[in-house]
XYZ file of C-alpha atoms in Angstrom:
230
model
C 27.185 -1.667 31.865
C 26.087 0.493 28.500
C 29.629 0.041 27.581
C 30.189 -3.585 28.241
C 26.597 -3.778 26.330
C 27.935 -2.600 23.028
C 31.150 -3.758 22.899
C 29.232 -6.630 22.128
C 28.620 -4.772 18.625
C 32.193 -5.890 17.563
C 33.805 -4.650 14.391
C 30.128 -3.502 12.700
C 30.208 -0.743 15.260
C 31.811 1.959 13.331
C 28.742 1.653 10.550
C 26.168 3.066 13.230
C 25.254 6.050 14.530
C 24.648 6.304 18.111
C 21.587 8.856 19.630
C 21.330 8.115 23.225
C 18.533 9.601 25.590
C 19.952 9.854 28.609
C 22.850 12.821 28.064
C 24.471 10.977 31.196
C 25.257 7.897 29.323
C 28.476 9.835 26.971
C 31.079 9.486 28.762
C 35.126 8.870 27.511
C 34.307 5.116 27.808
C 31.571 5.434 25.599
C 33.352 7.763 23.190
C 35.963 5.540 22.721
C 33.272 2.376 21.850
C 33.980 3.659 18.224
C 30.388 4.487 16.485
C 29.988 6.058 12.998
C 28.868 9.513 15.182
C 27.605 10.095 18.699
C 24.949 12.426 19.737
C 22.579 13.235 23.243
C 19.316 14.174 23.576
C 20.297 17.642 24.606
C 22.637 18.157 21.513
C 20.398 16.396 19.019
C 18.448 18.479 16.413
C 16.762 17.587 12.906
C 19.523 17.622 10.741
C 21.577 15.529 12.512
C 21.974 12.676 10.228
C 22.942 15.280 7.200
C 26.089 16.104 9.306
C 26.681 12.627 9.814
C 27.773 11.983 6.502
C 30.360 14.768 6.089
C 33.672 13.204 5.208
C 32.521 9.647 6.062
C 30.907 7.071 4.435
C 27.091 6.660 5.548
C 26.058 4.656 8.237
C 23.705 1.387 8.040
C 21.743 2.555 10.380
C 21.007 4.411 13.921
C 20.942 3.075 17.417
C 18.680 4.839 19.803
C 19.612 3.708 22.785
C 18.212 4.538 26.556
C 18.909 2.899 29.996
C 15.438 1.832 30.917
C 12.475 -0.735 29.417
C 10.434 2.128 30.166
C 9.049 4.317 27.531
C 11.220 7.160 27.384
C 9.748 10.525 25.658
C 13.583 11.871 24.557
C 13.488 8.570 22.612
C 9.834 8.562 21.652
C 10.433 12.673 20.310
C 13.759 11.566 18.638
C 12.527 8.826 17.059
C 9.477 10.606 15.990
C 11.604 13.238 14.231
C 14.204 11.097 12.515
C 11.219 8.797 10.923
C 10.425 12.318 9.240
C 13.920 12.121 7.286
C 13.480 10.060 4.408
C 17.288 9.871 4.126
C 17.754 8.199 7.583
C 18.003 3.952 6.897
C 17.271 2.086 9.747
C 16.064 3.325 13.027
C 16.380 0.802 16.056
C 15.657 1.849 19.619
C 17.641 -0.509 22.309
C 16.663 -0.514 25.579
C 18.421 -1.683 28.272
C 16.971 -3.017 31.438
C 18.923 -0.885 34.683
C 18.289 -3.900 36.721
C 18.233 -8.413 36.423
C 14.876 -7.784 35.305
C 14.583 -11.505 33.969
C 16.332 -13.204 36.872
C 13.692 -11.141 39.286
C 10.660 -12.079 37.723
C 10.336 -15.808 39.728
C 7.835 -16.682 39.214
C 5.216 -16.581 36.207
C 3.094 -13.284 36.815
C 6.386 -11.077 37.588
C 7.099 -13.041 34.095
C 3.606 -11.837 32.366
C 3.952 -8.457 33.532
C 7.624 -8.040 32.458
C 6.554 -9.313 28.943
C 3.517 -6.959 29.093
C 5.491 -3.654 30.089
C 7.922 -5.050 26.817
C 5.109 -5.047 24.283
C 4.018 -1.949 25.212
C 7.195 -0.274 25.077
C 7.664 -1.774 21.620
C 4.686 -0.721 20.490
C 4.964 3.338 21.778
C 8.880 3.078 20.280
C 7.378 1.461 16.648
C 4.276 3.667 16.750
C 6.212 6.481 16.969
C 8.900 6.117 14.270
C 11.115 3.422 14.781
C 11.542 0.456 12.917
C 12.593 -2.027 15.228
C 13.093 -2.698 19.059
C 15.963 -4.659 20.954
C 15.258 -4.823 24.254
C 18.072 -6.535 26.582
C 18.462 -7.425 30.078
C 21.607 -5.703 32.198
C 24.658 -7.718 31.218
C 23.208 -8.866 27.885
C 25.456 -8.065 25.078
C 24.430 -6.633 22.110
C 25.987 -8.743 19.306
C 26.364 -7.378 16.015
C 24.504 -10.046 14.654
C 21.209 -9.472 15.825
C 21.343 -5.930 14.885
C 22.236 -6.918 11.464
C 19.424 -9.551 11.280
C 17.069 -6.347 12.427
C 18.318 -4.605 9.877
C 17.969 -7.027 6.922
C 14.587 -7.495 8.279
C 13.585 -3.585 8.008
C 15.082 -3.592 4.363
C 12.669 -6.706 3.463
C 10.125 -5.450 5.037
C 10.782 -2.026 3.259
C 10.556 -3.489 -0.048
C 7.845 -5.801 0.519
C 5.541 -2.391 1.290
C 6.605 -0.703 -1.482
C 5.726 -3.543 -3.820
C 2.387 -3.499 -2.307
C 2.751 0.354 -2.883
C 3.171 -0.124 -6.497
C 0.624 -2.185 -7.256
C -2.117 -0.520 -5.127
C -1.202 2.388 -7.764
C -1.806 0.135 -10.400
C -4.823 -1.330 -9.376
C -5.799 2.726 -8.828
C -4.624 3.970 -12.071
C -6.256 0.927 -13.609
C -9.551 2.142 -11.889
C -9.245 5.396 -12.918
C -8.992 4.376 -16.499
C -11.921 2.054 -16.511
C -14.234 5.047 -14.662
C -12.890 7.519 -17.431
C -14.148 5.318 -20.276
C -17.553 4.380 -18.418
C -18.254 8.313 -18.020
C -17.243 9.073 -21.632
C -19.316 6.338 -22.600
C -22.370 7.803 -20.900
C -21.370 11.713 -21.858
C -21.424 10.265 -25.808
C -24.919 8.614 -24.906
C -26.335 11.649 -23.093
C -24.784 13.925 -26.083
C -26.913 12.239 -28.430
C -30.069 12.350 -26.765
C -29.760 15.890 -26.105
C -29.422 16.682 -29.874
C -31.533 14.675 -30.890
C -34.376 16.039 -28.488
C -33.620 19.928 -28.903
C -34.688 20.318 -32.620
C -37.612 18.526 -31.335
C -38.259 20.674 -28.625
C -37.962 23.749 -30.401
C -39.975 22.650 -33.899
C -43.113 22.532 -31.476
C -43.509 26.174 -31.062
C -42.903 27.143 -35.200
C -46.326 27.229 -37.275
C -47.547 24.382 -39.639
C -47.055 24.979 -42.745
C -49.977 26.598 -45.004
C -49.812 25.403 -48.711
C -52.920 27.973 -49.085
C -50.217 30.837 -49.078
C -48.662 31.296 -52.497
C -45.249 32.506 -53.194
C -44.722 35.715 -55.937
C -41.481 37.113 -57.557
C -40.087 40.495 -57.110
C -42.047 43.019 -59.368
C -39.242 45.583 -59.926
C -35.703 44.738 -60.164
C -34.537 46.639 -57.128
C -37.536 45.388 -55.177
C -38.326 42.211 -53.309
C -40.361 38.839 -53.827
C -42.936 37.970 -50.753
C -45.436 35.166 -49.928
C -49.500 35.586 -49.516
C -50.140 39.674 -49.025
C -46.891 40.123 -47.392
């Protein structure tokens, strides 16, 4: 059924990468599907999108994919660690449902709780690393256009936050700027009440003058003046 699933990827295949969680899932079938690069869960390690690109152009993006609406932790840790690479474009997580999951929720509260278990696995997947979620029932294909619609979304979204990156580092350094002339403002204020106050301050303690005390010349040439009796 995985197969059948992403066959429905068409021609766009070959510019993804393929991660999947469940090491059972590569088989020759699978192989043959056609991806950018394949890896498991059990062969999968930090660095595995640098070796992607060796000899091949790079990828548009990488499918984690896992059998399963639950939340998987091989897809929650390898999210988690690709999110880390800044390299690494778009990470999507697809899930795919093992059983008619939609056909055996009659009636509406096997409905609500099938949409509630969906949310949250969306929101442990995106919490985690990932930038977008496809969930699919068994049988559902997954067309290439919907991935590339999730991808053009992640790239607006992408540069929408880092124009709102930009100019919360304007508004900052702007800040910054305006609290830098404001102190140096104050420091020139406080700098000239300061010197103003310290010959002030240390006048207080000198003797007044006495005009009673009468300055005399030297009386010898190698000798000194003085003032009074000294």
């Amino acid at each position: 059924s995985i197969v059948a699933t992403m066959m429905g990827l068409g021609p766009i295949i070959s510019q993804f990468c393929c991660v999947l969680a469940q090491p059972e899932l590569m088989t020759p079938q699978f192989e043959a599907l056609g991806f950018h690069s394949i890896v498991t869960s059990d062969t999968f390690s930090i660095d595995f999108w640098d070796h992607t690109k060796t000899g091949k152009p790079e990828a548009k993006g990488l499918l984690i994919t896992q059998m399963g609406l639950r939340v998987d932790p091989r897809t929650v840790e390898m999210a988690r660690a690709l999110s880390r690479n800044a390299c690494v474009p778009s990470i999507l997580v697809v899930a795919i449902a093992e059983l008619d999951q939609i056909q055996m929720c009659g009636d509406a509260s096997a409905r609500s709780k099938l949409a509630a278990n969906q949310h949250r696995a969306q929101g442990a997947f995106i919490g985690n690393g990932a930038d977008d979620v496809i969930l699919l029932d068994l049988h559902e294909k997954l067309t290439g256009q919907r991935v590339l619609e999730a991808v053009h979304r992640i790239e607006i979204l992408a540069r929408r936050l880092s124009q709102e990156i930009d100019t919360i580092q304007q508004q900052a350094s702007k800040k910054v700027e305006e609290v830098k002339e404001l102190a140096s403002r104050k420091l020139q204020v406080a700098w000239k009440n300061q010197m103003w106050s310290l010959p002030g301050a240390v006048l207080e303690s000198i003797p007044a003058e006495d005009t009673s005390i009468s300055e005399w010349p030297a009386r010898e040439q190698s000798g000194l003046g003085g003032g009074g009796t000294y």
